[in-house]
Amino acid sequence: MTLTSIAAMPQNAPSATPMMGAPIVELRGISRRFGKTPDLIDRAAISLGLAKPPPVVRAIDDVDLSIAKGEVVGLVGESGCGKSTLGRVVAGILPPSSGQVFWNGRAIDTLPAAERRAGALRTQMVFQNPFASINPRLPISEVVGEAPRIHGLIKGGRSAQAAYVDEQLRRAGLDPSLKERYVHQFSGGQRQRIGIARALAVQPDMLVCDEAVAALDVSIQAQILNLFMDLRETLDLTYLFISHDLGVVEHLSDRVAIMYLGRIIEEAPTEEIFGRPNHPYTQALLEEVPRIETTKRAFSSLKGELPSPLHPPSGCHFHPRCPHAFDRCKVERPALKTIASKHKSACHLNEQL
Amino acid sequence: MSPPLLELRGLKTGFPTRAGEVKAVDDVSFTLKRGKVLGLVGESGSGKSVTGFSIMGLIEPPGRISGGQILFDGIDLAKLSREEMRSLRGRRIAMIFQDPMMTLNPVLRIDTQMIEAIAAHEKVSRAEARTRARDALAQVGIPSPEERLDAYPHQFSGGMRQRVAIAIALLNKPDLIVADEPTTALDVTIQAQILAEVQKLTTERGMALIWITHDLSVVSRLADDIAVMYAGRIVEYGTVADVIDRPLHHYTAGLIGSVPSRNKRGSRLAQIPGMTPSVLNLPEGCAFRTRCAHADAACEATPALVAQAGHLHRCFHPLREVAA
């Protein structure tokens, strides 16, 4: 995007759809590509037709998403659909290749550096594997206390710092007397609580949870989900909850966005998406959610797998697996259009009827 | 009534450690008929995988089966020599593991690995073995199986790799398959595809299946019977309808209550407090009593597996009394 077009864009543009509050984060036309940038020699070779341009993965392909204050948005998709990449863009730890991210209505690339750093603290991430995301050589007190100390969030001396860390641990359901232990001395559920305590220690407004309960046993998963719900109430947190588990997302979210191969293909309030799924992919996904039910019935199955994001299918990415695909789906990308109040879907079928 | 294909009687498997013997599996009994599916459900450390490994004779020393019988078609597998077990394993009993990348040899082509599995048990020509390998791949829904035989494991996606692993398990037409969390690492749509294949195979082939998982929702649709394990013991065992709709043990009820889709949206989940105790220092008596809201003095004794109309449980204070 050129400089003039950024300047031309209104800084406090209202979000396209009316939301329950002002969007805390808004993504507009976000794309993220991964691939080797060709150097001078490569570029020369490519322009002479001696080499092919390096392959590019479009992990996110022109995505719009806005998250209102206090809202819980579930982001669902299969592995490789770009949901984690999108989460990282929202959390501000991965810059988009194109498009703009707005925090409270202000485009982050126009913010002064100091404000940008302060703003980045407002969104924190909780990762799937706390063992890989927590420094194994630091005691828990340091894991949780380091960031708020460096950012000057704790007023007072050592005792105030210790009290602050204790408070963070207690809030995440951990016994502060264990704070001199290391991460390997904790169980899976406790480790996830440490990850949550660390994220909350810098007093964020928003948490991006990337498969935060996927690796946990069911009974522990329930404990962590309850913790998330309690924290939402006490701290007025906003969540982007990324998961492949539709049951978890249904339970926690106000609104759900479904991703397929780098694009959001359906977005609606939770009851709407689970009650009246519109996109054929969403329908297939819901069909296959394992639920506890005692009637023994056959597993139906969606044919095929997620295609390679290196060579995505033309038109609608889902058309090779879609039972309703017709000619138009192969050539034209369906736009994400409002089909009912607050319900958006990207499918050509909606225009046929 | 036909005799069961597999019957476990009081199986005990232990691992000696410096701190004493870990009873990973303690007094586990169940029966499985041909064409039936048993779901073995439990959380990490419950002993569900060790039960599966015990049946397969894959317990590595110093771990050992310290008691009980594993009757497979009348033979006690626990008493077989290594060679005898080896001739049975892969031919009449096969196993599917969670991670196919760990079980497939990354430097051998799929056909080499499949032909090897056939040749280990039968004298067949290479060409015939290859044909059978191809048919097995086709059976589990791998497109263009003839070409895929020449591929290496890394050239397959996760779902396809698991299909290859299932195809290898099916090669010698086993009577029993032990599947240890085979779909846990897969996406829901791929999981549904694998489950559909497995469901078809059990009904068509009359194969018996033990499906080991932590996910009650998967087995609730697939299995005929469910055994719930906790800290090395079966705490509840019965038909799917009995266990899911009318659970007797508080742990089972807690597990079912923890599943989000069973709860009203946004409501607090009925969580089980605490976590699975270490099998090294289990509480005396009922292993669940430290987490159980209904525990009292009676629970300090070890509860026996009691039957209520064919529905077994190990609890002094079952959720409901069933007329025997």
PDB file of C-alpha atoms in Angstrom, chain A residues 77-80 83 187 190 193 214 216-227 229-230 244-255 270-271 281 284-285 287-306 321, chain B residues 37 42-44 157-160 163 184 186-193 195-196 199 214-218 220-224 240-242 244-245 251 254-276 291:
ATOM      1  CA  GLY A  77      -9.953 -24.128  10.860  1.00  0.00           C
ATOM      2  CA  GLU A  78      -7.951 -27.219  10.052  1.00  0.00           C
ATOM      3  CA  SER A  79      -4.180 -27.376  10.286  1.00  0.00           C
ATOM      4  CA  GLY A  80      -2.519 -25.258   7.660  1.00  0.00           C
ATOM      5  CA  LYS A  83      -5.403 -19.454  11.735  1.00  0.00           C
ATOM      6  CA  SER A 187       1.967 -30.661  35.264  1.00  0.00           C
ATOM      7  CA  GLN A 190      -0.338 -25.973  35.678  1.00  0.00           C
ATOM      8  CA  ARG A 193      -1.780 -21.630  33.938  1.00  0.00           C
ATOM      9  CA  ALA A 214      -5.561 -28.586  22.741  1.00  0.00           C
ATOM     10  CA  LEU A 216      -4.649 -30.974  27.796  1.00  0.00           C
ATOM     11  CA  ASP A 217      -6.664 -33.871  29.165  1.00  0.00           C
ATOM     12  CA  VAL A 218     -10.428 -33.347  29.123  1.00  0.00           C
ATOM     13  CA  SER A 219     -10.806 -32.751  32.856  1.00  0.00           C
ATOM     14  CA  ILE A 220      -7.874 -30.304  32.894  1.00  0.00           C
ATOM     15  CA  GLN A 221      -9.159 -28.652  29.744  1.00  0.00           C
ATOM     16  CA  ALA A 222     -12.427 -27.944  31.540  1.00  0.00           C
ATOM     17  CA  GLN A 223     -10.508 -26.310  34.407  1.00  0.00           C
ATOM     18  CA  ILE A 224      -8.602 -24.020  32.029  1.00  0.00           C
ATOM     19  CA  LEU A 225     -11.741 -23.119  30.063  1.00  0.00           C
ATOM     20  CA  ASN A 226     -13.445 -22.186  33.324  1.00  0.00           C
ATOM     21  CA  LEU A 227     -10.431 -20.039  34.189  1.00  0.00           C
ATOM     22  CA  MET A 229     -14.382 -17.547  31.488  1.00  0.00           C
ATOM     23  CA  ASP A 230     -13.705 -16.268  35.024  1.00  0.00           C
ATOM     24  CA  HIS A 244      -9.597 -26.673  15.764  1.00  0.00           C
ATOM     25  CA  ASP A 245     -12.013 -27.958  18.414  1.00  0.00           C
ATOM     26  CA  LEU A 246     -15.485 -26.741  17.532  1.00  0.00           C
ATOM     27  CA  GLY A 247     -16.906 -27.916  20.841  1.00  0.00           C
ATOM     28  CA  VAL A 248     -14.539 -25.673  22.791  1.00  0.00           C
ATOM     29  CA  VAL A 249     -15.134 -22.735  20.450  1.00  0.00           C
ATOM     30  CA  GLU A 250     -18.897 -23.121  20.628  1.00  0.00           C
ATOM     31  CA  HIS A 251     -18.783 -23.107  24.386  1.00  0.00           C
ATOM     32  CA  LEU A 252     -16.615 -20.034  24.767  1.00  0.00           C
ATOM     33  CA  SER A 253     -17.236 -17.699  21.840  1.00  0.00           C
ATOM     34  CA  ASP A 254     -19.726 -14.956  21.067  1.00  0.00           C
ATOM     35  CA  ARG A 255     -18.843 -14.981  17.413  1.00  0.00           C
ATOM     36  CA  THR A 270     -22.110 -18.569  17.613  1.00  0.00           C
ATOM     37  CA  GLU A 271     -25.791 -19.646  17.685  1.00  0.00           C
ATOM     38  CA  TYR A 281     -17.365 -26.288   4.386  1.00  0.00           C
ATOM     39  CA  ALA A 284     -19.240 -30.431   6.626  1.00  0.00           C
ATOM     40  CA  LEU A 285     -17.074 -29.381   9.560  1.00  0.00           C
ATOM     41  CA  GLU A 287     -21.228 -32.638  10.668  1.00  0.00           C
ATOM     42  CA  GLU A 288     -17.953 -34.212  11.682  1.00  0.00           C
ATOM     43  CA  VAL A 289     -17.555 -32.735  15.135  1.00  0.00           C
ATOM     44  CA  PRO A 290     -17.355 -35.732  17.413  1.00  0.00           C
ATOM     45  CA  ARG A 291     -20.080 -35.419  19.980  1.00  0.00           C
ATOM     46  CA  ILE A 292     -20.965 -37.635  22.838  1.00  0.00           C
ATOM     47  CA  GLU A 293     -23.958 -39.516  21.624  1.00  0.00           C
ATOM     48  CA  THR A 294     -24.868 -43.088  22.138  1.00  0.00           C
ATOM     49  CA  THR A 295     -26.676 -43.730  18.901  1.00  0.00           C
ATOM     50  CA  LYS A 296     -24.145 -45.626  16.882  1.00  0.00           C
ATOM     51  CA  ARG A 297     -24.108 -44.102  13.478  1.00  0.00           C
ATOM     52  CA  ALA A 298     -21.910 -44.142  10.444  1.00  0.00           C
ATOM     53  CA  PHE A 299     -19.259 -41.491  10.053  1.00  0.00           C
ATOM     54  CA  SER A 300     -19.912 -39.574   6.899  1.00  0.00           C
ATOM     55  CA  SER A 301     -16.877 -38.041   5.447  1.00  0.00           C
ATOM     56  CA  LEU A 302     -15.858 -35.017   3.513  1.00  0.00           C
ATOM     57  CA  LYS A 303     -13.769 -36.203   0.591  1.00  0.00           C
ATOM     58  CA  GLY A 304     -10.163 -35.154   0.158  1.00  0.00           C
ATOM     59  CA  GLU A 305      -7.872 -33.058   2.274  1.00  0.00           C
ATOM     60  CA  LEU A 306      -6.828 -29.466   2.651  1.00  0.00           C
ATOM     61  CA  ARG A 321     -14.061 -30.872  -2.119  1.00  0.00           C
TER      62      ARG A 321
ATOM     63  CA  VAL B  37     -15.331 -52.473  19.218  1.00  0.00           C
ATOM     64  CA  GLY B  42      -8.706 -42.599  30.115  1.00  0.00           C
ATOM     65  CA  GLU B  43      -6.544 -39.552  30.637  1.00  0.00           C
ATOM     66  CA  SER B  44      -2.768 -39.473  30.403  1.00  0.00           C
ATOM     67  CA  SER B 157       0.102 -36.005   4.526  1.00  0.00           C
ATOM     68  CA  GLY B 158      -0.647 -36.830   8.169  1.00  0.00           C
ATOM     69  CA  GLY B 159      -4.028 -38.359   7.374  1.00  0.00           C
ATOM     70  CA  MET B 160      -2.655 -40.400   4.470  1.00  0.00           C
ATOM     71  CA  ARG B 163      -4.091 -44.656   6.437  1.00  0.00           C
ATOM     72  CA  THR B 184      -5.688 -37.733  17.998  1.00  0.00           C
ATOM     73  CA  LEU B 186      -5.523 -35.453  12.908  1.00  0.00           C
ATOM     74  CA  ASP B 187      -7.962 -32.752  11.862  1.00  0.00           C
ATOM     75  CA  VAL B 188     -11.668 -33.406  12.417  1.00  0.00           C
ATOM     76  CA  THR B 189     -12.499 -33.948   8.764  1.00  0.00           C
ATOM     77  CA  ILE B 190      -9.596 -36.373   8.377  1.00  0.00           C
ATOM     78  CA  GLN B 191     -10.483 -38.051  11.667  1.00  0.00           C
ATOM     79  CA  ALA B 192     -14.009 -38.608  10.377  1.00  0.00           C
ATOM     80  CA  GLN B 193     -12.606 -40.158   7.195  1.00  0.00           C
ATOM     81  CA  LEU B 195     -13.245 -43.464  11.536  1.00  0.00           C
ATOM     82  CA  ALA B 196     -15.524 -44.134   8.571  1.00  0.00           C
ATOM     83  CA  GLN B 199     -16.157 -48.627  10.987  1.00  0.00           C
ATOM     84  CA  HIS B 214      -8.861 -39.913  25.799  1.00  0.00           C
ATOM     85  CA  ASP B 215     -11.773 -38.643  23.746  1.00  0.00           C
ATOM     86  CA  LEU B 216     -15.134 -39.984  24.875  1.00  0.00           C
ATOM     87  CA  SER B 217     -16.902 -38.421  21.931  1.00  0.00           C
ATOM     88  CA  VAL B 218     -14.939 -40.472  19.387  1.00  0.00           C
ATOM     89  CA  SER B 220     -19.278 -42.941  21.860  1.00  0.00           C
ATOM     90  CA  ARG B 221     -20.101 -43.238  18.185  1.00  0.00           C
ATOM     91  CA  LEU B 222     -17.696 -45.994  17.264  1.00  0.00           C
ATOM     92  CA  ALA B 223     -17.634 -48.489  20.111  1.00  0.00           C
ATOM     93  CA  ASP B 224     -20.020 -51.142  21.394  1.00  0.00           C
ATOM     94  CA  VAL B 240     -21.884 -47.314  25.369  1.00  0.00           C
ATOM     95  CA  ALA B 241     -25.477 -46.501  26.323  1.00  0.00           C
ATOM     96  CA  ASP B 242     -24.897 -47.583  29.929  1.00  0.00           C
ATOM     97  CA  ILE B 244     -22.515 -42.490  28.573  1.00  0.00           C
ATOM     98  CA  ASP B 245     -26.193 -42.136  29.439  1.00  0.00           C
ATOM     99  CA  TYR B 251     -15.044 -40.029  37.463  1.00  0.00           C
ATOM    100  CA  GLY B 254     -16.990 -35.889  35.643  1.00  0.00           C
ATOM    101  CA  LEU B 255     -15.369 -36.707  32.312  1.00  0.00           C
ATOM    102  CA  ILE B 256     -18.680 -36.466  30.491  1.00  0.00           C
ATOM    103  CA  GLY B 257     -19.462 -33.211  32.291  1.00  0.00           C
ATOM    104  CA  SER B 258     -16.108 -31.745  31.230  1.00  0.00           C
ATOM    105  CA  VAL B 259     -16.889 -32.008  27.541  1.00  0.00           C
ATOM    106  CA  PRO B 260     -17.875 -28.532  26.332  1.00  0.00           C
ATOM    107  CA  SER B 261     -20.459 -29.656  23.774  1.00  0.00           C
ATOM    108  CA  ARG B 262     -22.453 -31.345  26.533  1.00  0.00           C
ATOM    109  CA  ASN B 263     -22.761 -28.107  28.450  1.00  0.00           C
ATOM    110  CA  LYS B 264     -24.854 -25.035  27.883  1.00  0.00           C
ATOM    111  CA  ARG B 265     -22.852 -22.434  26.024  1.00  0.00           C
ATOM    112  CA  GLY B 266     -20.932 -20.078  28.268  1.00  0.00           C
ATOM    113  CA  SER B 267     -21.849 -21.976  31.422  1.00  0.00           C
ATOM    114  CA  ARG B 268     -19.100 -23.127  33.729  1.00  0.00           C
ATOM    115  CA  LEU B 269     -17.936 -26.610  32.903  1.00  0.00           C
ATOM    116  CA  ALA B 270     -18.359 -29.257  35.552  1.00  0.00           C
ATOM    117  CA  GLN B 271     -14.676 -29.648  36.202  1.00  0.00           C
ATOM    118  CA  ILE B 272     -12.993 -32.391  38.160  1.00  0.00           C
ATOM    119  CA  PRO B 273     -10.801 -30.697  40.763  1.00  0.00           C
ATOM    120  CA  GLY B 274      -7.110 -31.567  41.005  1.00  0.00           C
ATOM    121  CA  MET B 275      -5.303 -33.843  38.615  1.00  0.00           C
ATOM    122  CA  THR B 276      -4.570 -37.484  37.985  1.00  0.00           C
ATOM    123  CA  ARG B 291     -10.763 -35.618  43.705  1.00  0.00           C
TER     124      ARG B 291
END
